[in-house]
Coordinates of C-alpha atoms in Angstrom, one line a residue:
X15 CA -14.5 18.1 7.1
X16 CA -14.8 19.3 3.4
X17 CA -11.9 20.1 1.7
X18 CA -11.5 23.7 0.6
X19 CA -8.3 22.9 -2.2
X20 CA -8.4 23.2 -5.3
X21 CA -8.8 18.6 -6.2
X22 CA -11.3 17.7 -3.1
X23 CA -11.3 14.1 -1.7
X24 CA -14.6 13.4 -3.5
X25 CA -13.0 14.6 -7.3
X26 CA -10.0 12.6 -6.3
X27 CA -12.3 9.5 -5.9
X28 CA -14.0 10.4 -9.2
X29 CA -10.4 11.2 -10.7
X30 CA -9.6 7.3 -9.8
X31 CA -12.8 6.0 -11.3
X32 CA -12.2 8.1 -14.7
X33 CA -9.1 6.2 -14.7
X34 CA -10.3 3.0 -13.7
X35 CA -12.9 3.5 -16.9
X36 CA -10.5 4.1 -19.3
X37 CA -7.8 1.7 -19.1
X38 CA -9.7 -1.6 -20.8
X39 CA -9.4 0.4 -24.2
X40 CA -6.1 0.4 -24.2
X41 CA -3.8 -1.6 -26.8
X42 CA -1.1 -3.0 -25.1
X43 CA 0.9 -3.3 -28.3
X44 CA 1.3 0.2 -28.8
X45 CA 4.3 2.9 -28.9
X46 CA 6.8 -0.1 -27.7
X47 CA 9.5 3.0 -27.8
X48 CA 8.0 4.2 -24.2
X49 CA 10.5 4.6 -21.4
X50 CA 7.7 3.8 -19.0
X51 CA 7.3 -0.2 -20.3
X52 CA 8.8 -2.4 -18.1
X53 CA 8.7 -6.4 -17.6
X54 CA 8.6 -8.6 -14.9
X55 CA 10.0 -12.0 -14.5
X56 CA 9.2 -14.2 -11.2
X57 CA 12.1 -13.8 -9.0
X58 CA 10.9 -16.2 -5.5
X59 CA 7.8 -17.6 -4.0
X60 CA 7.3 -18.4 -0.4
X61 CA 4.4 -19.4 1.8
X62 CA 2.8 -17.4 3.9
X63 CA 0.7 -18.2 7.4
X64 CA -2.1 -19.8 6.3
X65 CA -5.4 -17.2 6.3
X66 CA -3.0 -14.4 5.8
X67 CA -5.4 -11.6 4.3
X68 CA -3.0 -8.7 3.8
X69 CA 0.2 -7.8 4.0
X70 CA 2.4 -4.5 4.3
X71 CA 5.6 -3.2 3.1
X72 CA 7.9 -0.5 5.3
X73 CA 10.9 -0.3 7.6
X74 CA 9.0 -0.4 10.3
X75 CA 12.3 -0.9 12.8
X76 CA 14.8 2.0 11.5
X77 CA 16.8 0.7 9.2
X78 CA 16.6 0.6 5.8
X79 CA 14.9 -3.2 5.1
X80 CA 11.5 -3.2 4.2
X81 CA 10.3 -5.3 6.8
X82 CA 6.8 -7.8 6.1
X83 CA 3.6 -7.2 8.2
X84 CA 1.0 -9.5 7.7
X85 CA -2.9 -9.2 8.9
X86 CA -3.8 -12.7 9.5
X87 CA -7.3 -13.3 9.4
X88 CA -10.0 -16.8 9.9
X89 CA -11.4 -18.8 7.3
X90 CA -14.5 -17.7 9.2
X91 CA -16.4 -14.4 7.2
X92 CA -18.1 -13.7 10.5
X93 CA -15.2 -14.3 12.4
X94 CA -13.0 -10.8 13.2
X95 CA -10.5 -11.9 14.9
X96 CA -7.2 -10.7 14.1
X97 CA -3.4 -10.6 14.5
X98 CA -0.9 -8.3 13.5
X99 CA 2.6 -10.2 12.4
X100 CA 6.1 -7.8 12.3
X101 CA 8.4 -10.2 10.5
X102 CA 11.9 -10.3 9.0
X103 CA 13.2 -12.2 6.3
X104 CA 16.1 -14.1 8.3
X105 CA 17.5 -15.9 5.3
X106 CA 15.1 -19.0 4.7
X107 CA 11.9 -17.6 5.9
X108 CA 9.7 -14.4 7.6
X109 CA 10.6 -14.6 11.2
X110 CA 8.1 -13.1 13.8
X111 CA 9.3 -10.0 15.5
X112 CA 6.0 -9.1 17.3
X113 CA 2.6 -9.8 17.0
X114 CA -0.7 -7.8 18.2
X115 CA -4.4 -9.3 18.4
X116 CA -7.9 -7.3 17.7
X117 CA -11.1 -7.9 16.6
X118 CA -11.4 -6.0 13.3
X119 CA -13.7 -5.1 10.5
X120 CA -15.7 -6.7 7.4
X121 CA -12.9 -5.2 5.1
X122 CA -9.8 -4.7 6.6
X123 CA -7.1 -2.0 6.1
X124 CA -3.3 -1.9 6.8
X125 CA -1.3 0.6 5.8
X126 CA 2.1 2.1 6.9
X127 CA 3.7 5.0 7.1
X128 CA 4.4 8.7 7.8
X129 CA 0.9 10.2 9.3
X130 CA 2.2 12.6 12.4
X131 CA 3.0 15.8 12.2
X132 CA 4.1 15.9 15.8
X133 CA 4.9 13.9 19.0
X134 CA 4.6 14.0 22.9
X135 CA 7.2 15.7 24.4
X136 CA 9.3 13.3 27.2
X137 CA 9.2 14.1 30.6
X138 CA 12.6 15.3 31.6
X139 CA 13.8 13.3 34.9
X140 CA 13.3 14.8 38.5
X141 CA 16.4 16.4 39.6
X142 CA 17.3 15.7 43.4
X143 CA 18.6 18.2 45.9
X144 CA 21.2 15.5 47.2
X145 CA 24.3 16.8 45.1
X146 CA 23.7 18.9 41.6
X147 CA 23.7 16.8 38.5
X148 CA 26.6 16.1 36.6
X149 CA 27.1 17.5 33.2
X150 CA 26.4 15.2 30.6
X151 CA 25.6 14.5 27.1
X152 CA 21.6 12.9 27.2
X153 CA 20.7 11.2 24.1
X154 CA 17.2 11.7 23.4
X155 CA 15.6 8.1 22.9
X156 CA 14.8 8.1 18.6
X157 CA 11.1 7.5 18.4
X158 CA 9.6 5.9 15.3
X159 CA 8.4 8.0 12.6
X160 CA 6.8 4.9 10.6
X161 CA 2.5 4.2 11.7
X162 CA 1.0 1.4 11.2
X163 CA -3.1 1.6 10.2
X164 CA -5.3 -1.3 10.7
X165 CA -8.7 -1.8 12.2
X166 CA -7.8 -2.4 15.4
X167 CA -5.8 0.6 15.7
X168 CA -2.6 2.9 14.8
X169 CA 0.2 1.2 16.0
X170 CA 4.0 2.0 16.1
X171 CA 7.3 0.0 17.3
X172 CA 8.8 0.8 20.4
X173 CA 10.7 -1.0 22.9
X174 CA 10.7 -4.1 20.7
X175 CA 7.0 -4.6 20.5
X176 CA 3.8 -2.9 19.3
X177 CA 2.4 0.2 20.8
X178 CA -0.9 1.2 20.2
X179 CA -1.4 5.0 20.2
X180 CA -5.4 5.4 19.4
X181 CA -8.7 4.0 17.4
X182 CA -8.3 3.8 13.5
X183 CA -10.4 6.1 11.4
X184 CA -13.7 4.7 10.1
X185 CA -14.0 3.3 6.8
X186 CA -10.2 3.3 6.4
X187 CA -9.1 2.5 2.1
X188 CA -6.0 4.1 1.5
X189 CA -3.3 6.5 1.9
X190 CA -2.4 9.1 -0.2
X191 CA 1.9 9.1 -0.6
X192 CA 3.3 12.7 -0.9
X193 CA 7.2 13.5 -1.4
X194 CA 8.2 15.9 1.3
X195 CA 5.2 15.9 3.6
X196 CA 3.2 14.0 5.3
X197 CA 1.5 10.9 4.2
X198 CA -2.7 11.3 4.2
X199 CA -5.6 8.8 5.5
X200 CA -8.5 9.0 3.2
X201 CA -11.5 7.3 4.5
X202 CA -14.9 6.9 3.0
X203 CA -16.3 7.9 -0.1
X204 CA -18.6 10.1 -2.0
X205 CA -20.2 12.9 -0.2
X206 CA -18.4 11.2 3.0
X207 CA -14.7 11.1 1.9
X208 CA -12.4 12.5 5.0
X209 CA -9.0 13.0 5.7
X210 CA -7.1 12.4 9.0
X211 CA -3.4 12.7 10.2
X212 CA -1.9 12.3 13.4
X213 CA -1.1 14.7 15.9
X214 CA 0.6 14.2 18.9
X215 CA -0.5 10.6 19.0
X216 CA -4.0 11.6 18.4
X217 CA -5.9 11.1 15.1
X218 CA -7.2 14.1 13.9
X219 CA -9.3 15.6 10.4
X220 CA -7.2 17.9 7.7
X221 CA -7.8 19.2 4.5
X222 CA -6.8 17.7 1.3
X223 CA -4.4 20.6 -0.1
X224 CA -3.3 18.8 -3.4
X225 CA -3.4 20.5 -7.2
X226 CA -2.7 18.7 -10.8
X227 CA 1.3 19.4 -10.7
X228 CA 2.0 18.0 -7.2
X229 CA 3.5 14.4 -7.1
X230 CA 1.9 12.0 -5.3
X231 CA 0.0 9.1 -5.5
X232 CA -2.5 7.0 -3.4
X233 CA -1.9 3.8 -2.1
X234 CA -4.3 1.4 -1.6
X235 CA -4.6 -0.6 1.7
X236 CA -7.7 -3.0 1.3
X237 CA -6.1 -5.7 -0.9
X238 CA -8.8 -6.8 -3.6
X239 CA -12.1 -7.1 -1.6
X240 CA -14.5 -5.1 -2.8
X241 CA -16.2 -2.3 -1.1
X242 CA -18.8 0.3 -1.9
X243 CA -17.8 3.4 -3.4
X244 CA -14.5 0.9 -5.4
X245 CA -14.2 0.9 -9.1
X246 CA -12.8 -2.0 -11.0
X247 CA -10.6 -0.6 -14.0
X248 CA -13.1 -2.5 -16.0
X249 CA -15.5 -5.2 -15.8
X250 CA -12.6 -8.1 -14.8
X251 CA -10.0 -6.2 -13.6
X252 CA -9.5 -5.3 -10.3
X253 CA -7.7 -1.8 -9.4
X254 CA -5.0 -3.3 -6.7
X255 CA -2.6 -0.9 -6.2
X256 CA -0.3 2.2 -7.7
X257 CA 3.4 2.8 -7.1
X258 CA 4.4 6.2 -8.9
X259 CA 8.8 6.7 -7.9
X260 CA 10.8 7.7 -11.1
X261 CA 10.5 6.1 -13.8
X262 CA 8.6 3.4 -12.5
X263 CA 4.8 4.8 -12.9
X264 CA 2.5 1.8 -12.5
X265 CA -1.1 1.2 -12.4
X266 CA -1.7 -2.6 -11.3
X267 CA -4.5 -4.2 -11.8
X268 CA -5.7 -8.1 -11.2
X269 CA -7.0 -9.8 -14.3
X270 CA -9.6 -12.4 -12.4
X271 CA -9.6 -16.0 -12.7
X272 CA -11.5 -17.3 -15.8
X273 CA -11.6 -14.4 -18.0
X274 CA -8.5 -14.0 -19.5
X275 CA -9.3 -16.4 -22.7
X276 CA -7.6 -19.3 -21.8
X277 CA -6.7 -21.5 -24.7
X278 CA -8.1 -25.1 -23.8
X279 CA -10.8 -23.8 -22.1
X280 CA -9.9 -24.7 -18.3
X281 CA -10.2 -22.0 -15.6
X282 CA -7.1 -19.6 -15.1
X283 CA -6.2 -18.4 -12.0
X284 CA -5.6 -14.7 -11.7
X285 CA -3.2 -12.7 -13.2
X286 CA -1.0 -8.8 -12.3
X287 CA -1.1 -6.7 -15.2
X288 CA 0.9 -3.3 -15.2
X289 CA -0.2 -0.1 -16.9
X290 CA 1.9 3.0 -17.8
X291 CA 1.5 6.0 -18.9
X292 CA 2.7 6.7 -22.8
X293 CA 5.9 7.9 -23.7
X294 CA 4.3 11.7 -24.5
X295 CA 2.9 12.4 -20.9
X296 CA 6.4 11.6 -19.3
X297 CA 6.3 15.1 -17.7
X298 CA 2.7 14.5 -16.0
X299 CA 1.9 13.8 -12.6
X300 CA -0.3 10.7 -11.3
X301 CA -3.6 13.3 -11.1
X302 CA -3.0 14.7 -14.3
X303 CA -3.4 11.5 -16.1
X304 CA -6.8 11.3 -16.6
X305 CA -7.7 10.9 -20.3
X306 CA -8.4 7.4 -21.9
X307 CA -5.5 7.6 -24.2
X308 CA -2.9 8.4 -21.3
X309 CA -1.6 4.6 -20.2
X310 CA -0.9 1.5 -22.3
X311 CA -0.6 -2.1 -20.7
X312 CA 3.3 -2.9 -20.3
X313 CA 3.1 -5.9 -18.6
X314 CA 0.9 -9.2 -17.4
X315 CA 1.6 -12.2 -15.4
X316 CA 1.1 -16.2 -16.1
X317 CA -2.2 -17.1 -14.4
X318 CA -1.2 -17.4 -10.9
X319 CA -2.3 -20.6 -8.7
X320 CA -5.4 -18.9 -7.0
X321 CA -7.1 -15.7 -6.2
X322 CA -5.0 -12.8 -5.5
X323 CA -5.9 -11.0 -2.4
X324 CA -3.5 -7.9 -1.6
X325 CA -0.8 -6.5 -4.1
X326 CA 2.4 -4.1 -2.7
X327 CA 5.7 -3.1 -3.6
X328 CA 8.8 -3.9 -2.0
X329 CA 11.7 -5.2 -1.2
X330 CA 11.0 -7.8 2.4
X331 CA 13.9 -9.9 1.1
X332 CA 16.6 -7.6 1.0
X333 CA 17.7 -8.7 -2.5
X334 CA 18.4 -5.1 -3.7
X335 CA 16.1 -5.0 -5.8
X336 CA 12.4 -3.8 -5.6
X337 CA 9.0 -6.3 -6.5
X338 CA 5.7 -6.3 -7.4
X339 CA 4.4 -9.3 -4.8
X340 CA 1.3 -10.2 -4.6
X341 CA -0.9 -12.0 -2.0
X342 CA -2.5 -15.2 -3.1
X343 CA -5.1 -17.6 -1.9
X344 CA -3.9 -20.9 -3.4
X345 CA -6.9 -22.8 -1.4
X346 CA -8.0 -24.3 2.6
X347 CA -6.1 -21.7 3.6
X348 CA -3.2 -21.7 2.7
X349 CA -1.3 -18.5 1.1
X350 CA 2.1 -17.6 -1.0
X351 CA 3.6 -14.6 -1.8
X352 CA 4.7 -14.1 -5.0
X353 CA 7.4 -11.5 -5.7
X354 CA 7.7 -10.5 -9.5
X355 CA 11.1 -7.9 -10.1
X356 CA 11.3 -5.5 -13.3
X357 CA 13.6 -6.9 -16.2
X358 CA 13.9 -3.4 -18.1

């Protein structure tokens, strides 16, 4: 369905690109008195199951711990099987709550959070002629108000398990995060951008209905792999992933391995590097940043030990304190997450 407001799905794509464009002119030495800049230092490491290809951050079972989802994948290209992993940190490692299996896609999405605008209503119990009922307080059982988007299907917890409620949207990429209503699937690109949400259990189409002043941001659920219709934010660096909450307005992007002008010569793995926007458009949303002189580079990482595959924000340890982690492939298989927490 084409959108009839005032920033359609396919200018929101372009507005992303323009972006994108812009960023590898920046100076990162510039206007240092910017209450945007922020630093990271690496806080923990941990492995994750090997052929792990994204992961997920959200409270997924009602309480206020981000838990860890993780899309497991096969070293296999042209293998689609999949598993979905709900895990907990427990206090030494990501315990597995529940787990789903699926034959996905060629680029896989996973994305949580808030996509219904409504639910079925329970059946009330049968009443018997016998003797009348007895007056009493009924609880009415608290359903889930978290989704979880992959390509095998929208799933939410219930019951201490997965349940799926219908198909995925096609050509899933992200969500778009909006304070105070509901979060937005956007699917596509170009000329076939759509939008869905969830009602009553059932996915269904809606119209974009953003303008420049709204806050909001998108969040990206494909990790790093590219995709037609995705724009680097220039030629080596990868657009991973936006977090826009206070004062914490970041543009991450993944410097690849080998191109960030390593001294003796030898290969780097990749590395996270954090744009924000300058200290004069502090009173402008994410959409109304569009010009190349908006954002500065605050922040980049060591090389990391291997390709980067997914980037999030979160907190899956419960240390108080949120992080930029990324995914990474350190090789055969085998995966780490790496969690990086702000310094200033």
């Amino acid at each position: 369905m084409r959108s009839r407001s005032f920033l359609s799905p396919l200018c929101l794509l372009f507005l992303l690109c323009a972006i994108g464009q812009c960023l590898g002119q920046l100076n990162p030495f510039a206007r240092k008195d910017n209450p945007f800049l922020t630093a990271f230092t690496l806080a923990w490491h941990t492995p994750l199951p090997d052929d792990t290809a994204l992961f997920e951050l959200c409270p997924i079972r009602q309480n206020q711990q981000d838990d860890l989802l993780l899309l497991i994948g096969t070293e296999s290209p042209t293998d689609f099987r999949r598993r979905l992993l709900l895990t907990h940190w427990d206090g030494f490692r990501f315990a597995t709550d529940a787990t789903a299996s699926f034959i996905g896609w060629a680029t896989d999405p996973l994305i949580a959070g808030h996509f219904a605008d409504s639910w079925p209503t329970l059946a009330a119990p049968d009443e018997t002629d016998a003797q009348p009922p007895k007056t009493k307080i009924v609880k009415t059982p608290k359903l889930p108000m978290v989704q979880i988007v992959t390509s095998g299907g929208i799933f939410m917890w219930k019951g201490g398990g997965f349940e799926r409620l219908c198909d995925p949207p096609p050509a899933l990429r992200f969500s778009l995060i909006r304070p105070g209503q509901l979060d937005l699937l956007v699917c596509g690109n170009g000329d076939n951008t759509s939008v869905w949400t969830l009602n009553a259990g059932k996915l269904v189409t809606d119209d974009l209905h953003l303008n420049p002043t709204e806050e909001g941001y998108p969040h990206w659920g494909t990790g790093t792999y590219p995709f037609e219709g995705r724009q680097n934010l220039t030629t080596n660096i990868l657009y991973a992933q936006t977090y826009w909450q206070g004062q914490r307005r970041w543009l991450i992007g993944v410097l690849t391995a080998g191109t960030s002008g390593s001294p003796t010569g030898t290969p780097d793995g990749d590395r996270l590097i954090v744009y924000v926007p300058k200290a004069d458009e502090r009173d402008k949303t994410f959409w109304q940043l569009t010009r190349f002189d908006d954002y500065e580079e605050s922040w980049r990482s060591d090389p990391l030990p291997g390709k980067v595959l997914d980037v999030r924000i979160g907190d899956p340890r419960d240390d108080g304190k949120i992080g930029l982690l990324a995914l990474v492939d350190e090789g055969k298989g085998k995966r780490e997450l790496y969690c990086f927490q702000p310094v200033r």
